[in-house]
Each structure stands twice: as C-alpha cells, then as structure tokens.
PDB file of C-alpha atoms in Angstrom:
ATOM      1  CA  UNK A  15       0.000   0.000   0.000  1.00 40.00           C
ATOM      2  CA  UNK A  16       1.312   3.428  -0.923  1.00 46.00           C
ATOM      3  CA  UNK A  17       2.116   5.826   1.933  1.00 51.00           C
ATOM      4  CA  UNK A  18      -0.305   8.654   2.599  1.00 63.00           C
ATOM      5  CA  UNK A  19      -3.197   7.702   0.323  1.00 77.00           C
ATOM      6  CA  UNK A  20      -6.255   9.954   0.452  1.00 77.00           C
ATOM      7  CA  UNK A  21      -9.560   8.626   1.782  1.00 81.00           C
ATOM      8  CA  UNK A  22     -12.948  10.080   2.566  1.00 79.00           C
ATOM      9  CA  UNK A  23     -14.256   9.768   6.125  1.00 83.00           C
ATOM     10  CA  UNK A  24     -16.823   7.275   4.826  1.00 83.00           C
ATOM     11  CA  UNK A  25     -14.153   4.989   3.358  1.00 85.00           C
ATOM     12  CA  UNK A  26     -12.068   5.102   6.540  1.00 90.00           C
ATOM     13  CA  UNK A  27     -15.137   4.205   8.596  1.00 92.00           C
ATOM     14  CA  UNK A  28     -15.720   1.163   6.356  1.00 91.00           C
ATOM     15  CA  UNK A  29     -12.099   0.086   6.767  1.00 94.00           C
ATOM     16  CA  UNK A  30     -12.322   0.467  10.559  1.00 97.00           C
ATOM     17  CA  UNK A  31     -15.507  -1.618  10.603  1.00 97.00           C
ATOM     18  CA  UNK A  32     -13.827  -4.315   8.500  1.00 97.00           C
ATOM     19  CA  UNK A  33     -10.818  -4.296  10.830  1.00 98.00           C
ATOM     20  CA  UNK A  34     -13.057  -4.674  13.892  1.00 97.00           C
ATOM     21  CA  UNK A  35     -14.886  -7.570  12.213  1.00 98.00           C
ATOM     22  CA  UNK A  36     -11.631  -9.319  11.304  1.00 98.00           C
ATOM     23  CA  UNK A  37     -10.108  -8.899  14.752  1.00 97.00           C
ATOM     24  CA  UNK A  38     -13.162  -9.698  16.853  1.00 96.00           C
ATOM     25  CA  UNK A  39     -15.057 -12.310  14.855  1.00 97.00           C
ATOM     26  CA  UNK A  40     -12.967 -13.774  12.033  1.00 97.00           C
ATOM     27  CA  UNK A  41      -9.848 -14.405  14.135  1.00 97.00           C
ATOM     28  CA  UNK A  42     -11.949 -16.316  16.661  1.00 97.00           C
ATOM     29  CA  UNK A  43     -13.645 -18.364  13.918  1.00 97.00           C
ATOM     30  CA  UNK A  44     -10.290 -19.295  12.370  1.00 96.00           C
ATOM     31  CA  UNK A  45      -8.847 -20.264  15.762  1.00 95.00           C
ATOM     32  CA  UNK A  46     -11.826 -22.598  16.260  1.00 96.00           C
ATOM     33  CA  UNK A  47     -11.343 -24.101  12.771  1.00 93.00           C
ATOM     34  CA  UNK A  48      -7.656 -24.733  13.504  1.00 93.00           C
ATOM     35  CA  UNK A  49      -8.468 -26.304  16.888  1.00 92.00           C
ATOM     36  CA  UNK A  50     -11.138 -28.542  15.314  1.00 91.00           C
ATOM     37  CA  UNK A  51      -8.837 -29.529  12.441  1.00 89.00           C
ATOM     38  CA  UNK A  52      -6.089 -30.550  14.869  1.00 88.00           C
ATOM     39  CA  UNK A  53      -8.524 -33.112  16.219  1.00 86.00           C
ATOM     40  CA  UNK A  54      -8.590 -34.893  12.844  1.00 80.00           C
ATOM     41  CA  UNK A  55      -5.140 -36.345  13.385  1.00 77.00           C
ATOM     42  CA  UNK A  56      -1.847 -36.091  11.500  1.00 77.00           C
ATOM     43  CA  UNK A  57      -1.316 -32.437  10.572  1.00 77.00           C
ATOM     44  CA  UNK A  58       0.989 -33.241   7.650  1.00 79.00           C
ATOM     45  CA  UNK A  59      -1.912 -34.742   5.657  1.00 80.00           C
ATOM     46  CA  UNK A  60      -4.780 -32.766   7.157  1.00 84.00           C
ATOM     47  CA  UNK A  61      -6.533 -30.695   4.475  1.00 87.00           C
ATOM     48  CA  UNK A  62      -8.861 -28.996   6.964  1.00 90.00           C
ATOM     49  CA  UNK A  63      -5.877 -27.838   9.010  1.00 91.00           C
ATOM     50  CA  UNK A  64      -4.028 -26.572   5.923  1.00 90.00           C
ATOM     51  CA  UNK A  65      -7.135 -24.685   4.743  1.00 93.00           C
ATOM     52  CA  UNK A  66      -7.660 -23.119   8.161  1.00 94.00           C
ATOM     53  CA  UNK A  67      -4.000 -22.043   8.385  1.00 94.00           C
ATOM     54  CA  UNK A  68      -4.233 -20.537   4.888  1.00 96.00           C
ATOM     55  CA  UNK A  69      -7.372 -18.618   5.885  1.00 96.00           C
ATOM     56  CA  UNK A  70      -5.595 -17.445   9.028  1.00 97.00           C
ATOM     57  CA  UNK A  71      -2.659 -16.150   6.986  1.00 97.00           C
ATOM     58  CA  UNK A  72      -5.037 -14.299   4.655  1.00 97.00           C
ATOM     59  CA  UNK A  73      -6.921 -12.677   7.538  1.00 97.00           C
ATOM     60  CA  UNK A  74      -3.722 -11.668   9.333  1.00 98.00           C
ATOM     61  CA  UNK A  75      -2.411 -10.183   6.090  1.00 97.00           C
ATOM     62  CA  UNK A  76      -5.613  -8.214   5.576  1.00 97.00           C
ATOM     63  CA  UNK A  77      -5.499  -6.968   9.185  1.00 97.00           C
ATOM     64  CA  UNK A  78      -1.911  -5.770   8.690  1.00 97.00           C
ATOM     65  CA  UNK A  79      -2.860  -4.091   5.400  1.00 95.00           C
ATOM     66  CA  UNK A  80      -5.825  -2.230   6.913  1.00 95.00           C
ATOM     67  CA  UNK A  81      -3.808  -1.168   9.965  1.00 96.00           C
ATOM     68  CA  UNK A  82      -1.106   0.197   7.662  1.00 94.00           C
ATOM     69  CA  UNK A  83      -3.681   2.108   5.614  1.00 91.00           C
ATOM     70  CA  UNK A  84      -5.305   3.570   8.729  1.00 93.00           C
ATOM     71  CA  UNK A  85      -1.934   4.640  10.141  1.00 93.00           C
ATOM     72  CA  UNK A  86      -0.948   6.421   6.914  1.00 89.00           C
ATOM     73  CA  UNK A  87      -4.285   7.584   5.512  1.00 87.00           C
ATOM     74  CA  UNK A  88      -4.942  11.229   4.848  1.00 81.00           C
ATOM     75  CA  UNK A  89      -8.538  12.334   5.274  1.00 81.00           C
ATOM     76  CA  UNK A  90      -9.878  14.395   2.415  1.00 74.00           C
ATOM     77  CA  UNK A  91     -11.462  17.591   3.684  1.00 66.00           C
ATOM     78  CA  UNK A  92     -11.417  20.763   1.658  1.00 52.00           C
ATOM     79  CA  UNK A  93     -13.926  23.072   3.254  1.00 53.00           C
ATOM     80  CA  UNK A  94     -12.612  26.079   1.317  1.00 49.00           C
ATOM     81  CA  UNK A  95     -13.362  24.425  -2.022  1.00 48.00           C
ATOM     82  CA  UNK A  96     -16.764  23.219  -0.900  1.00 57.00           C
ATOM     83  CA  UNK A  97     -17.672  26.624   0.469  1.00 59.00           C
ATOM     84  CA  UNK A  98     -16.937  28.090  -2.963  1.00 75.00           C
ATOM     85  CA  UNK A  99     -19.068  25.415  -4.644  1.00 84.00           C
ATOM     86  CA  UNK A 100     -16.062  23.796  -6.295  1.00 89.00           C
ATOM     87  CA  UNK A 101     -15.938  20.091  -7.096  1.00 91.00           C
ATOM     88  CA  UNK A 102     -13.589  18.401  -4.626  1.00 87.00           C
ATOM     89  CA  UNK A 103     -12.916  14.883  -3.430  1.00 85.00           C
ATOM     90  CA  UNK A 104     -15.956  13.696  -1.501  1.00 84.00           C
ATOM     91  CA  UNK A 105     -18.355  15.802  -3.611  1.00 89.00           C
ATOM     92  CA  UNK A 106     -21.117  14.647  -5.895  1.00 93.00           C
ATOM     93  CA  UNK A 107     -21.108  16.325  -9.290  1.00 96.00           C
ATOM     94  CA  UNK A 108     -24.104  16.273 -11.619  1.00 96.00           C
ATOM     95  CA  UNK A 109     -23.085  16.699 -15.257  1.00 97.00           C
ATOM     96  CA  UNK A 110     -24.770  16.740 -18.661  1.00 96.00           C
ATOM     97  CA  UNK A 111     -22.897  15.282 -21.624  1.00 92.00           C
ATOM     98  CA  UNK A 112     -22.991  16.500 -25.238  1.00 86.00           C
ATOM     99  CA  UNK A 113     -25.952  14.148 -25.901  1.00 90.00           C
ATOM    100  CA  UNK A 114     -28.017  15.752 -23.135  1.00 93.00           C
ATOM    101  CA  UNK A 115     -27.731  12.800 -20.763  1.00 95.00           C
ATOM    102  CA  UNK A 116     -27.315  13.528 -17.055  1.00 96.00           C
ATOM    103  CA  UNK A 117     -24.927  11.578 -14.894  1.00 95.00           C
ATOM    104  CA  UNK A 118     -23.921  12.032 -11.272  1.00 96.00           C
ATOM    105  CA  UNK A 119     -20.371  11.228 -10.219  1.00 96.00           C
ATOM    106  CA  UNK A 120     -18.892  11.026  -6.752  1.00 93.00           C
ATOM    107  CA  UNK A 121     -15.269  12.158  -6.691  1.00 91.00           C
ATOM    108  CA  UNK A 122     -13.228   9.809  -4.517  1.00 89.00           C
ATOM    109  CA  UNK A 123      -9.648   8.709  -3.956  1.00 84.00           C
ATOM    110  CA  UNK A 124      -8.196   6.005  -6.182  1.00 83.00           C
ATOM    111  CA  UNK A 125      -8.752   3.477  -3.382  1.00 81.00           C
ATOM    112  CA  UNK A 126     -12.501   4.036  -3.282  1.00 87.00           C
ATOM    113  CA  UNK A 127     -13.373   3.765  -6.989  1.00 91.00           C
ATOM    114  CA  UNK A 128     -16.575   1.831  -7.662  1.00 92.00           C
ATOM    115  CA  UNK A 129     -18.020   2.104 -11.160  1.00 91.00           C
ATOM    116  CA  UNK A 130     -21.332   0.539 -10.085  1.00 95.00           C
ATOM    117  CA  UNK A 131     -21.861   3.459  -7.700  1.00 94.00           C
ATOM    118  CA  UNK A 132     -20.427   6.080 -10.126  1.00 93.00           C
ATOM    119  CA  UNK A 133     -17.522   6.716  -7.755  1.00 94.00           C
ATOM    120  CA  UNK A 134     -14.667   7.973  -9.908  1.00 94.00           C
ATOM    121  CA  UNK A 135     -11.088   8.707  -8.971  1.00 91.00           C
ATOM    122  CA  UNK A 136      -9.958  12.281  -8.620  1.00 87.00           C
ATOM    123  CA  UNK A 137      -6.940  11.227 -10.697  1.00 86.00           C
ATOM    124  CA  UNK A 138      -9.001   9.772 -13.575  1.00 90.00           C
ATOM    125  CA  UNK A 139      -9.381  11.901 -16.721  1.00 91.00           C
ATOM    126  CA  UNK A 140     -12.971  12.842 -15.815  1.00 92.00           C
ATOM    127  CA  UNK A 141     -12.071  13.381 -12.155  1.00 92.00           C
ATOM    128  CA  UNK A 142      -9.137  15.638 -13.033  1.00 91.00           C
ATOM    129  CA  UNK A 143     -11.335  17.663 -15.380  1.00 94.00           C
ATOM    130  CA  UNK A 144     -14.052  18.158 -12.742  1.00 94.00           C
ATOM    131  CA  UNK A 145     -11.789  19.023  -9.782  1.00 90.00           C
ATOM    132  CA  UNK A 146     -12.064  22.667  -8.808  1.00 90.00           C
ATOM    133  CA  UNK A 147     -14.893  23.388 -11.251  1.00 93.00           C
ATOM    134  CA  UNK A 148     -18.265  24.944 -10.360  1.00 94.00           C
ATOM    135  CA  UNK A 149     -21.844  24.551 -11.561  1.00 94.00           C
ATOM    136  CA  UNK A 150     -22.295  26.104 -14.988  1.00 95.00           C
ATOM    137  CA  UNK A 151     -18.735  25.432 -16.140  1.00 96.00           C
ATOM    138  CA  UNK A 152     -17.886  23.149 -19.052  1.00 96.00           C
ATOM    139  CA  UNK A 153     -15.020  20.693 -19.251  1.00 96.00           C
ATOM    140  CA  UNK A 154     -13.569  18.836 -22.201  1.00 94.00           C
ATOM    141  CA  UNK A 155     -12.026  15.407 -21.784  1.00 93.00           C
ATOM    142  CA  UNK A 156     -10.023  13.412 -24.299  1.00 89.00           C
ATOM    143  CA  UNK A 157     -11.434   9.916 -24.688  1.00 82.00           C
ATOM    144  CA  UNK A 158     -10.528   7.143 -27.147  1.00 85.00           C
ATOM    145  CA  UNK A 159     -13.444   8.137 -29.395  1.00 84.00           C
ATOM    146  CA  UNK A 160     -12.379  11.802 -29.483  1.00 86.00           C
ATOM    147  CA  UNK A 161     -13.396  14.540 -27.078  1.00 89.00           C
ATOM    148  CA  UNK A 162     -16.222  14.504 -24.569  1.00 90.00           C
ATOM    149  CA  UNK A 163     -17.765  17.729 -23.295  1.00 94.00           C
ATOM    150  CA  UNK A 164     -19.497  17.862 -19.934  1.00 95.00           C
ATOM    151  CA  UNK A 165     -21.470  20.730 -18.453  1.00 95.00           C
ATOM    152  CA  UNK A 166     -21.557  20.809 -14.668  1.00 96.00           C
ATOM    153  CA  UNK A 167     -25.122  21.296 -13.409  1.00 96.00           C
ATOM    154  CA  UNK A 168     -24.622  20.892  -9.668  1.00 95.00           C
ATOM    155  CA  UNK A 169     -21.853  20.342  -7.105  1.00 94.00           C
ATOM    156  CA  UNK A 170     -22.738  19.113  -3.623  1.00 89.00           C
TER     157      UNK A 170
END
C-alpha cells in the first residue's frame, strides 16, 4: 500500500468496521477451525488444518494491510473548495454530456473507486477535469473516441 493515500471519512469508517470484524469475529472463527482440524489427526496430511492455516494467513495479512492504511491515511477535507461550490474529493457532481444525458459522479480517492456506484477517482481523466470546477462550467475530456464535453449542473 502506498504511503499517505487519500480517503474520505466514509471509506475510513468502512475500513475500521472491517478491521473490527476481522479482529473480533474472524480471528476467533479461524482459531476454532484450527483447533477442530487438529482433532482430525496427522497435521501433515490434514486438508482442513491446511485450509484453516491458509485462511488465518489471509486474515492476518488483511489486518496488517488495513492497519497500515489507517496509520498512513490522509482524510480528504477541503472546506474552502466546498464553500466556494467547487468540485472536490468527496463531492457529488451532476453533469450533462454533449448528448443531453445527465450523470452524477462522486469524486473519490483512487482506493474508493466503484463504477457501479459512479464513484470515480480524482486522478481519472474525468475526475481531473471536474476538480475545482463549479456549476455552470464546461469541461472537455479526451477519450478514445475523441473529445467529450461535460457541463456541470450541480456540485454538492
């Protein structure tokens, strides 16, 4: 994980919840699976034991990863930009494309991208174009098919 990645408060809360779940519930479940598997006999040929140990390694790795992220995360908060009505990370931006179709994007850090929820990275071409812009402004983005023009209708 890269040092000092940017996250919204919402994303950090989700990571903290996942960490709590892994530490409180999943660790206990894996310990029980390992204990039960030891009861099946010879550990060198015990598939249940090997599976449980593999799951334990995965969970411990994920715990370490989340702890590292939480220790190094930078929370995105730009009250100045929001007060001015500018599109910033954590904002929702309603745009209209050159075909008249509306689309709402949420600007997020690269770690929070989710195309199903229209969460786009602030470092993506569209995200970069929208950052710092206000309602009423137009942006032009180079795409493989040419250029795409978006008009910003609302920033919240």
